[in-house]
Amino acid sequence: DAGITQSPRHKVTETGTPVTLRCHQTENHRYMYWYRQDPGHGLRLIHYSYGVKDTDKGEVSDGYSVSRSKTEDFLLTLESATSSQTSVYFCAITPSGGGEQYFGPGTRLTVT
Amino acid sequence: GENVGLHLPTLSVQEGDNSIINCAYSNSASDYFIWYKQESGKGPQFIIDIRSNMDKRQGQRVTVLLNKTVKHLSLQIAATQPGDSAVYFCAETITGNQFYFGTGTSLTVIP
């Protein structure tokens, strides 16, 4: 499972509230990613990190922010959740510069 | 974003037959092409990747073929088993930093 955990695994929140999702890895990989998965869209990159305090935007970054203060933790924050952010969120790591990418178990977020 | 697409959203095969799942991509600059398997309620699972300078790569019961002329990628699964039933995604990466995924093909294995 590449030592990736996500918390919480399920969350229901109200529109307008802040939400933080956590991704934790145990193997000190440099690259970490946040994706969302929605029917008909596949996986879409929100943000990624290439080191502590080094992050960059993906294709669907609006409404999301991230932080990485330690190698092992990558946080995704929805500053003010909207119903369009209802989705399944996956964290991933890349152990090398190639094509391999390993995913966490996902967080199902519902914004009511 | 990139245009990575799978040809068929669903595929049904008999147990023991070979499965072929196809994918088209649009960016000739991609370095790696990757296949993932996703079972219901779980995260995607890496199956196999192929570098852009290769045409074919084999793994355990799986083979990935890359045709750069027509920008086509395929995953072949030999002797398909019920445990192979899942959604399969192709993906490409250009810089090794950003990955672009297709929408997936749902494979159903008929016992």
Short mmCIF file of C-alpha atoms in Angstrom, two decimals:
data_model
loop_
_atom_site.label_atom_id
_atom_site.label_comp_id
_atom_site.label_asym_id
_atom_site.label_seq_id
_atom_site.Cartn_x
_atom_site.Cartn_y
_atom_site.Cartn_z
CA ASP A 1 0.00 0.00 0.00
CA ALA A 2 3.10 2.25 -0.22
CA GLY A 3 2.54 3.45 3.34
CA ILE A 4 -0.04 6.11 2.46
CA THR A 5 -2.88 6.95 4.78
CA GLN A 6 -5.60 9.55 4.44
CA SER A 7 -7.78 11.12 7.11
CA PRO A 8 -10.63 11.40 7.52
CA ARG A 9 -11.92 8.63 5.25
CA HIS A 10 -15.40 10.09 5.15
CA LYS A 11 -16.67 13.57 5.92
CA VAL A 12 -19.91 15.44 5.57
CA THR A 13 -19.75 19.18 5.92
CA GLU A 14 -21.87 22.23 5.21
CA THR A 15 -21.38 24.78 2.48
CA GLY A 16 -19.10 27.59 3.57
CA THR A 17 -17.18 25.69 6.23
CA PRO A 18 -13.43 25.09 6.02
CA VAL A 19 -12.24 21.51 5.60
CA THR A 20 -8.74 20.04 5.84
CA LEU A 21 -7.81 16.62 4.52
CA ARG A 22 -4.59 14.97 5.57
CA CYS A 23 -2.28 12.68 3.66
CA HIS A 24 0.50 10.89 5.50
CA GLN A 25 3.28 8.78 4.02
CA THR A 26 5.85 6.69 5.83
CA GLU A 27 8.56 6.38 3.16
CA ASN A 28 9.85 9.96 2.77
CA HIS A 29 9.02 10.30 -0.90
CA ARG A 30 9.65 13.73 -2.30
CA TYR A 31 6.61 14.05 -4.57
CA MET A 32 3.07 14.06 -3.20
CA TYR A 33 -0.19 14.80 -5.00
CA TRP A 34 -3.83 15.56 -4.35
CA TYR A 35 -6.47 14.47 -6.88
CA ARG A 36 -10.20 14.52 -7.00
CA GLN A 37 -12.24 11.84 -8.74
CA ASP A 38 -15.67 12.52 -10.16
CA PRO A 39 -17.87 10.45 -12.47
CA GLY A 40 -17.12 11.20 -16.11
CA HIS A 41 -13.93 13.12 -15.33
CA GLY A 42 -11.46 10.55 -14.13
CA LEU A 43 -8.75 11.72 -11.79
CA ARG A 44 -7.86 15.38 -11.90
CA LEU A 45 -4.84 16.94 -10.24
CA ILE A 46 -5.55 19.63 -7.66
CA HIS A 47 -2.08 20.42 -6.28
CA TYR A 48 1.21 18.66 -5.93
CA SER A 49 4.36 19.05 -3.86
CA TYR A 50 7.96 18.40 -4.78
CA GLY A 51 9.41 18.96 -1.34
CA VAL A 52 8.83 20.60 2.02
CA LYS A 53 7.18 23.97 1.43
CA ASP A 54 7.42 23.45 -2.35
CA THR A 55 4.02 23.13 -3.98
CA ASP A 56 2.42 23.86 -7.33
CA LYS A 57 -1.04 24.01 -8.83
CA GLY A 58 -2.72 21.35 -10.90
CA GLU A 59 -5.55 21.68 -13.39
CA VAL A 60 -8.37 22.13 -10.84
CA SER A 61 -6.73 24.14 -8.05
CA ASP A 62 -9.35 26.91 -7.64
CA GLY A 63 -10.89 26.80 -4.16
CA TYR A 64 -8.13 24.61 -2.73
CA SER A 65 -4.88 25.29 -0.92
CA VAL A 66 -2.17 22.95 0.29
CA SER A 67 0.64 22.90 2.77
CA ARG A 68 3.61 20.67 3.35
CA SER A 69 5.60 21.50 6.47
CA LYS A 70 7.01 18.00 6.86
CA THR A 71 8.07 15.44 4.27
CA GLU A 72 5.52 12.92 5.49
CA ASP A 73 2.42 15.13 5.56
CA PHE A 74 0.56 16.90 2.75
CA LEU A 75 -2.57 18.80 3.72
CA LEU A 76 -5.38 19.86 1.42
CA THR A 77 -7.64 22.68 2.60
CA LEU A 78 -10.96 23.81 1.23
CA GLU A 79 -11.17 27.32 2.59
CA SER A 80 -14.94 27.57 2.14
CA ALA A 81 -16.47 24.33 0.94
CA THR A 82 -18.99 24.38 -1.92
CA SER A 83 -21.29 21.65 -3.20
CA SER A 84 -19.16 21.38 -6.35
CA GLN A 85 -16.34 20.12 -4.15
CA THR A 86 -18.29 17.02 -3.22
CA SER A 87 -15.98 14.32 -4.50
CA VAL A 88 -13.61 11.54 -3.63
CA TYR A 89 -10.14 12.87 -2.88
CA PHE A 90 -7.02 10.79 -3.39
CA CYS A 91 -3.51 11.44 -2.25
CA ALA A 92 -0.62 9.92 -4.17
CA ILE A 93 3.15 9.68 -4.11
CA THR A 94 5.73 9.08 -6.80
CA PRO A 95 8.80 7.14 -5.63
CA SER A 96 10.92 8.07 -8.63
CA GLY A 97 10.93 10.30 -11.67
CA GLY A 98 9.19 7.66 -13.78
CA GLY A 99 5.61 6.63 -14.25
CA GLU A 100 4.92 4.82 -11.02
CA GLN A 101 2.45 6.53 -8.74
CA TYR A 102 0.85 5.05 -5.65
CA PHE A 103 -2.43 6.14 -4.18
CA GLY A 104 -3.96 6.33 -0.75
CA PRO A 105 -7.37 4.83 0.06
CA GLY A 106 -9.26 8.07 -0.57
CA THR A 107 -11.49 10.46 1.35
CA ARG A 108 -15.15 10.75 0.44
CA LEU A 109 -16.24 14.34 1.05
CA THR A 110 -19.85 15.45 0.88
CA VAL A 111 -20.69 19.14 1.02
CA THR A 112 -24.37 19.78 1.79
CA GLY B 1 -5.51 19.79 -19.56
CA GLU B 2 -4.29 16.88 -21.59
CA ASN B 3 -6.64 14.78 -23.66
CA VAL B 4 -6.31 11.20 -22.54
CA GLY B 5 -9.18 9.02 -23.54
CA LEU B 6 -10.23 5.43 -23.36
CA HIS B 7 -12.00 3.96 -26.35
CA LEU B 8 -14.74 2.01 -24.58
CA PRO B 9 -16.31 2.73 -21.19
CA THR B 10 -17.21 -0.93 -20.60
CA LEU B 11 -15.79 -4.28 -21.63
CA SER B 12 -17.03 -7.78 -20.84
CA VAL B 13 -14.88 -10.88 -21.35
CA GLN B 14 -15.19 -14.55 -20.53
CA GLU B 15 -12.98 -15.92 -17.81
CA GLY B 16 -9.82 -17.33 -19.34
CA ASP B 17 -9.94 -15.15 -22.43
CA ASN B 18 -7.51 -12.34 -23.11
CA SER B 19 -8.62 -8.74 -22.53
CA ILE B 20 -7.49 -5.71 -24.47
CA ILE B 21 -8.16 -2.23 -23.17
CA ASN B 22 -7.30 0.71 -25.38
CA CYS B 23 -6.42 4.32 -24.78
CA ALA B 24 -5.63 7.32 -26.96
CA TYR B 25 -3.46 10.21 -25.92
CA SER B 26 -2.76 13.57 -27.46
CA ASN B 27 0.60 14.83 -26.25
CA SER B 28 3.64 13.56 -28.11
CA ALA B 29 5.91 14.99 -25.42
CA SER B 30 4.76 12.57 -22.70
CA ASP B 31 7.61 10.66 -21.06
CA TYR B 32 5.70 7.79 -19.50
CA PHE B 33 2.39 6.07 -20.03
CA ILE B 34 0.84 4.20 -17.20
CA TRP B 35 -2.01 1.79 -16.51
CA TYR B 36 -3.92 1.65 -13.24
CA LYS B 37 -6.56 -0.67 -11.87
CA GLN B 38 -9.24 0.58 -9.51
CA GLU B 39 -11.56 -1.68 -7.60
CA SER B 40 -14.76 -0.38 -6.10
CA GLY B 41 -14.17 1.73 -3.01
CA LYS B 42 -10.39 1.67 -3.33
CA GLY B 43 -7.67 3.91 -4.65
CA PRO B 44 -6.11 3.31 -8.07
CA GLN B 45 -3.44 0.63 -8.11
CA PHE B 46 -0.37 0.93 -10.34
CA ILE B 47 -0.16 -1.95 -12.83
CA ILE B 48 2.56 -1.16 -15.31
CA ASP B 49 4.19 1.75 -17.08
CA ILE B 50 6.08 2.19 -20.30
CA ARG B 51 8.59 4.79 -21.22
CA SER B 52 8.02 6.76 -24.41
CA ASN B 53 11.09 5.28 -26.11
CA MET B 54 9.69 1.76 -25.83
CA ASP B 55 7.03 -0.05 -27.87
CA LYS B 56 6.21 -2.92 -25.57
CA ARG B 57 6.62 -3.92 -21.98
CA GLN B 58 5.51 -7.07 -20.24
CA GLY B 59 4.60 -7.76 -16.66
CA GLN B 60 2.93 -10.60 -14.90
CA ARG B 61 -0.02 -11.53 -17.18
CA VAL B 62 -0.07 -7.99 -18.57
CA THR B 63 1.47 -6.39 -21.62
CA VAL B 64 1.41 -2.74 -22.52
CA LEU B 65 1.84 -1.66 -26.13
CA LEU B 66 2.65 1.86 -27.20
CA ASN B 67 2.11 3.07 -30.75
CA LYS B 68 3.48 6.58 -30.97
CA THR B 69 2.58 6.94 -34.63
CA VAL B 70 -1.13 6.92 -33.87
CA LYS B 71 -0.79 7.95 -30.19
CA HIS B 72 -2.35 4.77 -28.95
CA LEU B 73 -1.76 2.76 -25.80
CA SER B 74 -3.18 -0.64 -24.96
CA LEU B 75 -3.22 -2.99 -22.00
CA GLN B 76 -3.48 -6.69 -22.65
CA ILE B 77 -4.43 -9.01 -19.82
CA ALA B 78 -3.79 -12.68 -20.43
CA ALA B 79 -6.11 -15.40 -19.14
CA THR B 80 -8.48 -12.92 -17.54
CA GLN B 81 -9.68 -13.89 -14.07
CA PRO B 82 -12.67 -12.74 -12.00
CA GLY B 83 -10.28 -10.77 -9.80
CA ASP B 84 -9.40 -8.67 -12.83
CA SER B 85 -12.87 -7.11 -12.80
CA ALA B 86 -12.29 -3.41 -12.11
CA VAL B 87 -12.02 -0.03 -13.77
CA TYR B 88 -8.80 0.47 -15.71
CA PHE B 89 -7.29 3.90 -16.29
CA CYS B 90 -4.53 5.00 -18.57
CA ALA B 91 -2.44 8.02 -17.72
CA GLU B 92 0.43 10.00 -19.14
CA THR B 93 3.04 12.20 -17.61
CA ILE B 94 5.15 14.76 -19.40
CA THR B 95 7.44 16.12 -16.74
CA GLY B 96 7.16 13.37 -14.17
CA ASN B 97 5.41 15.95 -12.02
CA GLN B 98 1.93 16.15 -13.47
CA PHE B 99 -0.12 13.15 -14.49
CA TYR B 100 -3.17 13.18 -16.76
CA PHE B 101 -5.73 10.43 -16.55
CA GLY B 102 -8.36 9.01 -18.86
CA THR B 103 -11.91 8.40 -17.68
CA GLY B 104 -11.60 4.64 -17.35
CA THR B 105 -12.88 1.37 -18.83
CA SER B 106 -14.93 -0.92 -16.63
CA LEU B 107 -13.88 -4.53 -17.19
CA THR B 108 -16.32 -7.27 -16.22
CA VAL B 109 -15.15 -10.88 -16.25
CA ILE B 110 -17.90 -13.39 -16.86
CA PRO B 111 -17.32 -16.70 -15.04
#
